[in-house]
Amino acid sequence: MSTVSKNSAENLEIQARLDRKAARKNVFDMVIPYVGLIFCLVFFSIVTNGLFLSSKNLMNMIEQCFTLVIIAVGASFVYAQGNMDFSIGSACGVAQMVGGLLLLKLNFPIYIVIPVMILVPVASCLLVSLISAVFHVPVFIGSMCIRSLLAGLLTIGVAKAELIIPISDYPVLSNDAVKIITLIAVIGIGMYFFHFHRVGKWAKLIGGNQVTAAQAGVRVKNQIFLAYAILGACVGITAVFTMFRTGTVSAQSGSGIEFSMMLAIVLGGFPMSGGEKSRMVSAIVGAVTVTMLTNGLALWGIDPNIIGGIKGVIFVVIIALTYDRSAGKLVS
């Protein structure tokens, strides 16, 4: 056998081995998120003696899940591009503060307050994308700067006292039917644009390779702005319902949402680098899992500070297990 034929056969064997490894990894990535979801359900049902599945706690989890799932829909477009945003928690808090001030101090009608609350996170997310796409500052740094700025504004806005929202005056915004309809609408519209419209297809193309996307005719910067605007709108919708659910706005409003969203992304098997393997259902499954994890640990009696540490450890472990180390090989 000639040297060329021998090398060709070896390359084919290596390629076949990498193909099998990639296929196993794909199955692993698809199955593990659902295994984690089932594990949380069974484990917390046992350690809480069934309290985890009580009707009262299930309703509580649905309320909590509502928030994260809506944000997960918007975040899918950003993460599919290989981007992220650490400012969404503070943006959610500032949106609630603005809404509370408009209602309580300026007596604005609710039909004006709601659009303004939605526009606040849209503006902050667009600012993050502007810093990254136009000024070429790493999105991690840009979003952390915006996060600090918004957190400062929120602290100043509620420095004298927490804002108490008269939620009884707006029963429609705390109505379960309205929330269910909103959730279904957001998921349905999000699924369509993410999987069947060019907006989602281009987002995944950008996540795969920005240069290739640009060469294919995609206006990369415009699509990045659009993805962040979608995320901001979802954060704004969440802010509206959260404010009228809790009835108060404090310096802690929106706190922790950004990390919970990142944890949802990795627990759902959504690739942090984005690309063609991005699936919105993964982000949604991850959001449900994070909600169950947080709720279950609290119901189990774990200290809130320790819960944050546990979630951090889980995040690191999942990243370590799923991080793609195949750079330089024939198949990633």
mmCIF file of C-alpha atoms in Angstrom:
data_model
loop_
_atom_site.group_PDB
_atom_site.id
_atom_site.type_symbol
_atom_site.label_atom_id
_atom_site.label_comp_id
_atom_site.label_asym_id
_atom_site.label_seq_id
_atom_site.Cartn_x
_atom_site.Cartn_y
_atom_site.Cartn_z
ATOM 1 C CA MET A 1 0.000 0.000 0.000
ATOM 2 C CA SER A 2 1.369 3.413 -0.971
ATOM 3 C CA THR A 3 2.087 6.065 1.637
ATOM 4 C CA VAL A 4 -0.687 8.292 0.251
ATOM 5 C CA SER A 5 -3.274 5.483 0.462
ATOM 6 C CA LYS A 6 -2.153 4.635 3.979
ATOM 7 C CA ASN A 7 -2.465 8.263 5.122
ATOM 8 C CA SER A 8 -5.863 8.523 3.461
ATOM 9 C CA ALA A 9 -7.105 5.401 5.256
ATOM 10 C CA GLU A 10 -5.813 6.718 8.583
ATOM 11 C CA ASN A 11 -7.556 10.049 8.018
ATOM 12 C CA LEU A 12 -10.819 8.276 7.203
ATOM 13 C CA GLU A 13 -10.508 6.215 10.380
ATOM 14 C CA ILE A 14 -9.814 9.313 12.467
ATOM 15 C CA GLN A 15 -12.770 11.094 10.861
ATOM 16 C CA ALA A 16 -15.075 8.132 11.525
ATOM 17 C CA ARG A 17 -13.955 8.038 15.165
ATOM 18 C CA LEU A 18 -14.579 11.767 15.559
ATOM 19 C CA ASP A 19 -17.994 11.397 13.896
ATOM 20 C CA ARG A 20 -18.969 8.718 16.410
ATOM 21 C CA LYS A 21 -17.724 10.854 19.276
ATOM 22 C CA ALA A 22 -19.678 13.864 17.986
ATOM 23 C CA ALA A 23 -22.830 11.733 17.641
ATOM 24 C CA ARG A 24 -22.500 10.503 21.239
ATOM 25 C CA LYS A 25 -21.990 14.073 22.430
ATOM 26 C CA ASN A 26 -25.115 15.209 20.573
ATOM 27 C CA VAL A 27 -27.184 12.500 22.283
ATOM 28 C CA PHE A 28 -25.636 13.439 25.630
ATOM 29 C CA ASP A 29 -26.450 17.120 25.095
ATOM 30 C CA MET A 30 -30.068 16.335 24.188
ATOM 31 C CA VAL A 31 -30.786 13.843 26.985
ATOM 32 C CA ILE A 32 -28.959 15.293 29.994
ATOM 33 C CA PRO A 33 -31.145 18.433 30.369
ATOM 34 C CA TYR A 34 -34.283 16.289 30.686
ATOM 35 C CA VAL A 35 -32.506 13.930 33.084
ATOM 36 C CA GLY A 36 -31.633 16.941 35.237
ATOM 37 C CA LEU A 37 -35.227 18.132 35.145
ATOM 38 C CA ILE A 38 -36.559 14.730 36.227
ATOM 39 C CA PHE A 39 -33.860 14.405 38.896
ATOM 40 C CA CYS A 40 -34.847 17.742 40.469
ATOM 41 C CA LEU A 41 -38.490 16.713 40.460
ATOM 42 C CA VAL A 42 -37.861 13.354 42.144
ATOM 43 C CA PHE A 43 -35.102 14.471 44.527
ATOM 44 C CA PHE A 44 -36.908 17.490 45.970
ATOM 45 C CA SER A 45 -40.176 15.582 46.201
ATOM 46 C CA ILE A 46 -38.393 13.064 48.445
ATOM 47 C CA VAL A 47 -36.337 15.427 50.648
ATOM 48 C CA THR A 48 -39.320 17.751 51.258
ATOM 49 C CA ASN A 49 -41.700 14.868 52.004
ATOM 50 C CA GLY A 50 -43.950 15.748 49.092
ATOM 51 C CA LEU A 51 -44.199 19.448 49.941
ATOM 52 C CA PHE A 52 -42.385 20.239 46.697
ATOM 53 C CA LEU A 53 -45.376 18.905 44.723
ATOM 54 C CA SER A 54 -48.063 20.552 46.845
ATOM 55 C CA SER A 55 -50.556 22.661 44.913
ATOM 56 C CA LYS A 56 -49.450 25.824 46.697
ATOM 57 C CA ASN A 57 -45.784 25.283 45.870
ATOM 58 C CA LEU A 58 -46.544 24.299 42.280
ATOM 59 C CA MET A 59 -48.383 27.594 41.812
ATOM 60 C CA ASN A 60 -45.421 29.382 43.370
ATOM 61 C CA MET A 61 -43.029 27.673 40.959
ATOM 62 C CA ILE A 62 -45.226 28.551 38.008
ATOM 63 C CA GLU A 63 -45.046 32.202 39.047
ATOM 64 C CA GLN A 64 -41.265 31.997 39.349
ATOM 65 C CA CYS A 65 -40.931 30.017 36.132
ATOM 66 C CA PHE A 66 -43.017 32.548 34.213
ATOM 67 C CA THR A 67 -40.326 35.178 34.718
ATOM 68 C CA LEU A 68 -37.326 33.111 33.656
ATOM 69 C CA VAL A 69 -38.992 31.373 30.708
ATOM 70 C CA ILE A 70 -39.990 34.664 29.060
ATOM 71 C CA ILE A 71 -36.435 35.980 29.434
ATOM 72 C CA ALA A 72 -35.107 32.648 28.111
ATOM 73 C CA VAL A 73 -37.061 33.181 24.892
ATOM 74 C CA GLY A 74 -35.361 36.530 24.286
ATOM 75 C CA ALA A 75 -31.960 35.360 25.518
ATOM 76 C CA SER A 76 -31.983 32.536 22.962
ATOM 77 C CA PHE A 77 -31.443 35.032 20.129
ATOM 78 C CA VAL A 78 -28.484 36.655 21.906
ATOM 79 C CA TYR A 79 -26.830 33.428 23.054
ATOM 80 C CA ALA A 80 -27.333 31.860 19.606
ATOM 81 C CA GLN A 81 -25.026 34.592 18.304
ATOM 82 C CA GLY A 82 -22.422 33.660 20.905
ATOM 83 C CA ASN A 83 -23.127 36.808 22.939
ATOM 84 C CA MET A 84 -24.446 37.409 26.471
ATOM 85 C CA ASP A 85 -25.709 40.173 28.736
ATOM 86 C CA PHE A 86 -24.948 40.536 32.434
ATOM 87 C CA SER A 87 -27.076 43.665 32.802
ATOM 88 C CA ILE A 88 -30.574 42.196 32.383
ATOM 89 C CA GLY A 89 -31.195 41.796 36.129
ATOM 90 C CA SER A 90 -30.412 45.426 36.847
ATOM 91 C CA ALA A 91 -32.350 46.476 33.729
ATOM 92 C CA CYS A 92 -35.386 44.599 35.050
ATOM 93 C CA GLY A 93 -35.036 46.365 38.404
ATOM 94 C CA VAL A 94 -34.680 49.817 36.838
ATOM 95 C CA ALA A 95 -37.710 49.166 34.609
ATOM 96 C CA GLN A 96 -39.744 48.393 37.740
ATOM 97 C CA MET A 97 -38.420 51.514 39.450
ATOM 98 C CA VAL A 98 -39.347 53.700 36.462
ATOM 99 C CA GLY A 99 -42.796 52.120 36.306
ATOM 100 C CA GLY A 100 -43.331 52.631 40.031
ATOM 101 C CA LEU A 101 -42.261 56.280 39.887
ATOM 102 C CA LEU A 102 -44.499 56.975 36.891
ATOM 103 C CA LEU A 103 -47.477 55.417 38.670
ATOM 104 C CA LEU A 104 -46.943 56.787 42.157
ATOM 105 C CA LYS A 105 -45.203 60.130 41.680
ATOM 106 C CA LEU A 106 -46.393 61.328 38.283
ATOM 107 C CA ASN A 107 -49.767 59.549 38.135
ATOM 108 C CA PHE A 108 -49.235 58.314 34.583
ATOM 109 C CA PRO A 109 -51.952 55.975 33.217
ATOM 110 C CA ILE A 110 -51.092 52.284 33.083
ATOM 111 C CA TYR A 111 -51.292 52.146 29.280
ATOM 112 C CA ILE A 112 -48.327 54.543 29.138
ATOM 113 C CA VAL A 113 -46.416 53.015 32.053
ATOM 114 C CA ILE A 114 -46.290 49.513 30.541
ATOM 115 C CA PRO A 115 -44.685 50.532 27.200
ATOM 116 C CA VAL A 116 -42.165 52.718 29.024
ATOM 117 C CA MET A 117 -41.243 49.833 31.338
ATOM 118 C CA ILE A 118 -40.643 47.609 28.315
ATOM 119 C CA LEU A 119 -38.582 50.269 26.535
ATOM 120 C CA VAL A 120 -36.165 50.705 29.471
ATOM 121 C CA PRO A 121 -34.566 47.230 29.164
ATOM 122 C CA VAL A 122 -34.690 47.490 25.359
ATOM 123 C CA ALA A 123 -32.620 50.680 25.592
ATOM 124 C CA SER A 124 -30.136 49.159 28.051
ATOM 125 C CA CYS A 125 -29.710 45.988 25.964
ATOM 126 C CA LEU A 126 -29.208 48.062 22.815
ATOM 127 C CA LEU A 127 -26.547 50.056 24.671
ATOM 128 C CA VAL A 128 -24.735 46.816 25.527
ATOM 129 C CA SER A 129 -24.867 45.701 21.901
ATOM 130 C CA LEU A 130 -23.684 49.149 20.737
ATOM 131 C CA ILE A 131 -20.647 49.022 23.020
ATOM 132 C CA SER A 132 -19.786 45.545 21.758
ATOM 133 C CA ALA A 133 -20.600 45.757 18.038
ATOM 134 C CA VAL A 134 -19.552 49.338 17.305
ATOM 135 C CA PHE A 135 -16.779 50.035 19.803
ATOM 136 C CA HIS A 136 -15.513 46.425 19.813
ATOM 137 C CA VAL A 137 -15.446 46.201 23.588
ATOM 138 C CA PRO A 138 -15.890 42.574 24.784
ATOM 139 C CA VAL A 139 -19.563 42.050 25.601
ATOM 140 C CA PHE A 140 -18.637 40.742 29.048
ATOM 141 C CA ILE A 141 -16.983 44.037 29.971
ATOM 142 C CA GLY A 142 -19.605 46.214 28.312
ATOM 143 C CA SER A 143 -22.546 44.493 29.963
ATOM 144 C CA MET A 144 -20.853 44.543 33.373
ATOM 145 C CA CYS A 145 -20.362 48.319 33.036
ATOM 146 C CA ILE A 146 -24.019 48.833 32.131
ATOM 147 C CA ARG A 147 -25.007 46.524 34.991
ATOM 148 C CA SER A 148 -23.072 48.660 37.486
ATOM 149 C CA LEU A 149 -24.592 51.851 36.081
ATOM 150 C CA LEU A 150 -28.151 50.516 36.275
ATOM 151 C CA ALA A 151 -27.619 49.061 39.747
ATOM 152 C CA GLY A 152 -26.489 52.500 40.905
ATOM 153 C CA LEU A 153 -29.555 54.178 39.397
ATOM 154 C CA LEU A 154 -31.823 51.630 41.075
ATOM 155 C CA THR A 155 -30.191 52.175 44.454
ATOM 156 C CA ILE A 156 -30.562 55.952 44.141
ATOM 157 C CA GLY A 157 -34.171 55.681 42.977
ATOM 158 C CA VAL A 158 -35.300 53.714 46.031
ATOM 159 C CA ALA A 159 -32.815 55.177 48.510
ATOM 160 C CA LYS A 160 -35.439 56.942 50.623
ATOM 161 C CA ALA A 161 -37.960 54.112 50.686
ATOM 162 C CA GLU A 162 -39.169 51.123 48.728
ATOM 163 C CA LEU A 163 -41.899 51.808 46.184
ATOM 164 C CA ILE A 164 -45.182 50.166 47.181
ATOM 165 C CA ILE A 165 -47.361 49.411 44.161
ATOM 166 C CA PRO A 166 -51.166 49.320 44.656
ATOM 167 C CA ILE A 167 -51.537 46.004 42.823
ATOM 168 C CA SER A 168 -55.217 45.701 43.818
ATOM 169 C CA ASP A 169 -55.919 48.604 41.450
ATOM 170 C CA TYR A 170 -54.612 46.571 38.489
ATOM 171 C CA PRO A 171 -56.024 43.041 38.911
ATOM 172 C CA VAL A 172 -55.646 42.177 35.228
ATOM 173 C CA LEU A 173 -51.839 42.182 35.530
ATOM 174 C CA SER A 174 -51.917 39.602 38.317
ATOM 175 C CA ASN A 175 -54.557 37.452 36.638
ATOM 176 C CA ASP A 176 -53.346 33.890 35.976
ATOM 177 C CA ALA A 177 -55.212 33.646 32.658
ATOM 178 C CA VAL A 178 -53.499 36.800 31.372
ATOM 179 C CA LYS A 179 -50.102 35.423 32.384
ATOM 180 C CA ILE A 180 -50.739 32.086 30.676
ATOM 181 C CA ILE A 181 -51.878 33.791 27.480
ATOM 182 C CA THR A 182 -48.818 36.074 27.579
ATOM 183 C CA LEU A 183 -46.468 33.146 28.171
ATOM 184 C CA ILE A 184 -47.938 31.078 25.336
ATOM 185 C CA ALA A 185 -47.843 34.072 22.987
ATOM 186 C CA VAL A 186 -44.207 34.900 23.800
ATOM 187 C CA ILE A 187 -43.076 31.282 23.415
ATOM 188 C CA GLY A 188 -45.052 30.805 20.206
ATOM 189 C CA ILE A 189 -43.797 33.992 18.559
ATOM 190 C CA GLY A 190 -40.269 33.332 19.806
ATOM 191 C CA MET A 191 -40.244 29.766 18.467
ATOM 192 C CA TYR A 192 -41.440 30.912 15.056
ATOM 193 C CA PHE A 193 -38.819 33.631 14.661
ATOM 194 C CA PHE A 194 -36.024 31.516 16.140
ATOM 195 C CA HIS A 195 -36.539 28.329 14.136
ATOM 196 C CA PHE A 196 -38.480 29.317 11.005
ATOM 197 C CA HIS A 197 -37.615 32.955 10.293
ATOM 198 C CA ARG A 198 -34.375 34.362 8.961
ATOM 199 C CA VAL A 199 -33.879 36.308 12.224
ATOM 200 C CA GLY A 200 -33.242 33.088 14.137
ATOM 201 C CA LYS A 201 -31.376 31.412 11.284
ATOM 202 C CA TRP A 202 -29.081 34.391 10.920
ATOM 203 C CA ALA A 203 -28.511 34.521 14.692
ATOM 204 C CA LYS A 204 -27.280 30.914 14.590
ATOM 205 C CA LEU A 205 -25.184 31.660 11.504
ATOM 206 C CA ILE A 206 -23.526 34.574 13.299
ATOM 207 C CA GLY A 207 -22.839 32.317 16.284
ATOM 208 C CA GLY A 208 -21.201 29.795 13.984
ATOM 209 C CA ASN A 209 -18.924 32.303 12.268
ATOM 210 C CA GLN A 210 -19.425 36.056 11.933
ATOM 211 C CA VAL A 211 -17.139 36.312 8.910
ATOM 212 C CA THR A 212 -19.034 33.603 7.066
ATOM 213 C CA ALA A 213 -22.324 35.252 7.991
ATOM 214 C CA ALA A 214 -21.125 38.603 6.625
ATOM 215 C CA GLN A 215 -19.914 36.956 3.424
ATOM 216 C CA ALA A 216 -23.345 35.333 3.062
ATOM 217 C CA GLY A 217 -24.927 38.795 3.032
ATOM 218 C CA VAL A 218 -26.042 39.018 6.671
ATOM 219 C CA ARG A 219 -25.815 42.484 8.164
ATOM 220 C CA VAL A 220 -24.153 41.261 11.315
ATOM 221 C CA LYS A 221 -24.339 44.450 13.387
ATOM 222 C CA ASN A 222 -28.010 44.976 12.572
ATOM 223 C CA GLN A 223 -28.819 41.414 13.597
ATOM 224 C CA ILE A 224 -26.884 41.800 16.847
ATOM 225 C CA PHE A 225 -28.874 44.959 17.646
ATOM 226 C CA LEU A 226 -32.125 43.156 16.809
ATOM 227 C CA ALA A 227 -31.294 40.174 19.039
ATOM 228 C CA TYR A 228 -30.534 42.441 21.992
ATOM 229 C CA ALA A 229 -33.730 44.420 21.362
ATOM 230 C CA ILE A 230 -35.726 41.172 21.499
ATOM 231 C CA LEU A 231 -34.022 40.240 24.769
ATOM 232 C CA GLY A 232 -34.754 43.701 26.176
ATOM 233 C CA ALA A 233 -38.432 43.448 25.243
ATOM 234 C CA CYS A 234 -38.731 40.094 27.021
ATOM 235 C CA VAL A 235 -36.995 41.523 30.108
ATOM 236 C CA GLY A 236 -39.410 44.456 29.997
ATOM 237 C CA ILE A 237 -42.459 42.180 29.856
ATOM 238 C CA THR A 238 -41.051 40.294 32.826
ATOM 239 C CA ALA A 239 -40.505 43.545 34.735
ATOM 240 C CA VAL A 240 -44.154 44.539 34.275
ATOM 241 C CA PHE A 241 -45.570 41.284 35.624
ATOM 242 C CA THR A 242 -42.950 41.008 38.385
ATOM 243 C CA MET A 243 -43.733 44.475 39.733
ATOM 244 C CA PHE A 244 -47.454 43.746 39.888
ATOM 245 C CA ARG A 245 -46.807 40.336 41.443
ATOM 246 C CA THR A 246 -44.500 41.448 44.254
ATOM 247 C CA GLY A 247 -46.096 44.880 44.787
ATOM 248 C CA THR A 248 -42.778 46.440 45.819
ATOM 249 C CA VAL A 249 -39.682 47.849 44.136
ATOM 250 C CA SER A 250 -36.430 47.767 46.095
ATOM 251 C CA ALA A 251 -32.698 47.871 45.480
ATOM 252 C CA GLN A 252 -32.832 44.070 45.135
ATOM 253 C CA SER A 253 -35.468 44.054 42.388
ATOM 254 C CA GLY A 254 -34.231 41.984 39.450
ATOM 255 C CA SER A 255 -31.192 40.796 41.388
ATOM 256 C CA GLY A 256 -29.721 37.495 40.217
ATOM 257 C CA ILE A 257 -31.690 37.186 36.978
ATOM 258 C CA GLU A 258 -28.588 37.347 34.786
ATOM 259 C CA PHE A 259 -26.847 34.485 36.594
ATOM 260 C CA SER A 260 -30.023 32.394 36.715
ATOM 261 C CA MET A 261 -30.331 32.900 32.956
ATOM 262 C CA MET A 262 -26.756 31.775 32.336
ATOM 263 C CA LEU A 263 -27.317 28.743 34.530
ATOM 264 C CA ALA A 264 -30.515 27.986 32.606
ATOM 265 C CA ILE A 265 -28.570 28.134 29.343
ATOM 266 C CA VAL A 266 -25.985 25.580 30.448
ATOM 267 C CA LEU A 267 -28.455 23.304 32.275
ATOM 268 C CA GLY A 268 -30.671 23.240 29.194
ATOM 269 C CA GLY A 269 -27.802 22.188 26.954
ATOM 270 C CA PHE A 270 -27.850 25.439 24.973
ATOM 271 C CA PRO A 271 -24.304 25.982 23.586
ATOM 272 C CA MET A 272 -22.650 29.022 25.164
ATOM 273 C CA SER A 273 -20.861 29.696 21.882
ATOM 274 C CA GLY A 274 -24.141 29.694 19.954
ATOM 275 C CA GLY A 275 -24.292 28.360 16.420
ATOM 276 C CA GLU A 276 -26.473 25.875 14.578
ATOM 277 C CA LYS A 277 -26.972 23.596 17.605
ATOM 278 C CA SER A 278 -28.836 26.349 19.469
ATOM 279 C CA ARG A 279 -32.427 25.370 20.316
ATOM 280 C CA MET A 280 -34.905 27.583 22.120
ATOM 281 C CA VAL A 281 -36.497 24.610 23.856
ATOM 282 C CA SER A 282 -33.125 24.006 25.543
ATOM 283 C CA ALA A 283 -33.187 27.469 27.100
ATOM 284 C CA ILE A 284 -36.795 26.965 28.223
ATOM 285 C CA VAL A 285 -36.051 23.545 29.765
ATOM 286 C CA GLY A 286 -33.048 25.094 31.511
ATOM 287 C CA ALA A 287 -35.208 27.920 32.879
ATOM 288 C CA VAL A 288 -37.698 25.413 34.309
ATOM 289 C CA THR A 289 -34.845 23.386 35.835
ATOM 290 C CA VAL A 290 -33.288 26.446 37.494
ATOM 291 C CA THR A 291 -36.666 27.419 38.926
ATOM 292 C CA MET A 292 -37.152 23.938 40.371
ATOM 293 C CA LEU A 293 -33.603 23.906 41.730
ATOM 294 C CA THR A 294 -33.912 27.289 43.451
ATOM 295 C CA ASN A 295 -37.365 26.554 44.812
ATOM 296 C CA GLY A 296 -36.461 23.044 45.954
ATOM 297 C CA LEU A 297 -33.333 24.119 47.805
ATOM 298 C CA ALA A 298 -35.217 26.920 49.582
ATOM 299 C CA LEU A 299 -38.061 24.558 50.500
ATOM 300 C CA TRP A 300 -35.493 22.079 51.816
ATOM 301 C CA GLY A 301 -34.329 24.744 54.258
ATOM 302 C CA ILE A 302 -31.013 25.658 52.641
ATOM 303 C CA ASP A 303 -29.728 29.157 53.446
ATOM 304 C CA PRO A 304 -30.228 31.583 50.495
ATOM 305 C CA ASN A 305 -26.514 32.466 50.494
ATOM 306 C CA ILE A 306 -25.605 28.792 50.266
ATOM 307 C CA ILE A 307 -28.104 28.321 47.441
ATOM 308 C CA GLY A 308 -26.171 30.865 45.397
ATOM 309 C CA GLY A 309 -22.972 28.948 46.068
ATOM 310 C CA ILE A 310 -24.560 25.636 45.058
ATOM 311 C CA LYS A 311 -25.786 27.156 41.801
ATOM 312 C CA GLY A 312 -22.298 28.499 41.158
ATOM 313 C CA VAL A 313 -20.742 25.070 41.672
ATOM 314 C CA ILE A 314 -23.310 23.469 39.357
ATOM 315 C CA PHE A 315 -22.545 26.101 36.716
ATOM 316 C CA VAL A 316 -18.802 25.387 36.859
ATOM 317 C CA VAL A 317 -19.322 21.611 36.759
ATOM 318 C CA ILE A 318 -21.660 21.756 33.753
ATOM 319 C CA ILE A 319 -19.273 24.061 31.888
ATOM 320 C CA ALA A 320 -16.381 21.691 32.648
ATOM 321 C CA LEU A 321 -18.353 18.701 31.348
ATOM 322 C CA THR A 322 -19.724 20.332 28.194
ATOM 323 C CA TYR A 323 -16.938 22.711 27.139
ATOM 324 C CA ASP A 324 -15.829 21.970 23.587
ATOM 325 C CA ARG A 325 -12.144 21.022 23.680
ATOM 326 C CA SER A 326 -12.031 19.757 20.117
ATOM 327 C CA ALA A 327 -10.429 22.834 18.545
ATOM 328 C CA GLY A 328 -7.971 21.868 15.869
ATOM 329 C CA LYS A 329 -9.605 18.501 15.190
ATOM 330 C CA LEU A 330 -11.476 17.556 12.060
ATOM 331 C CA VAL A 331 -14.850 17.664 13.800
ATOM 332 C CA SER A 332 -15.877 19.893 16.683
#
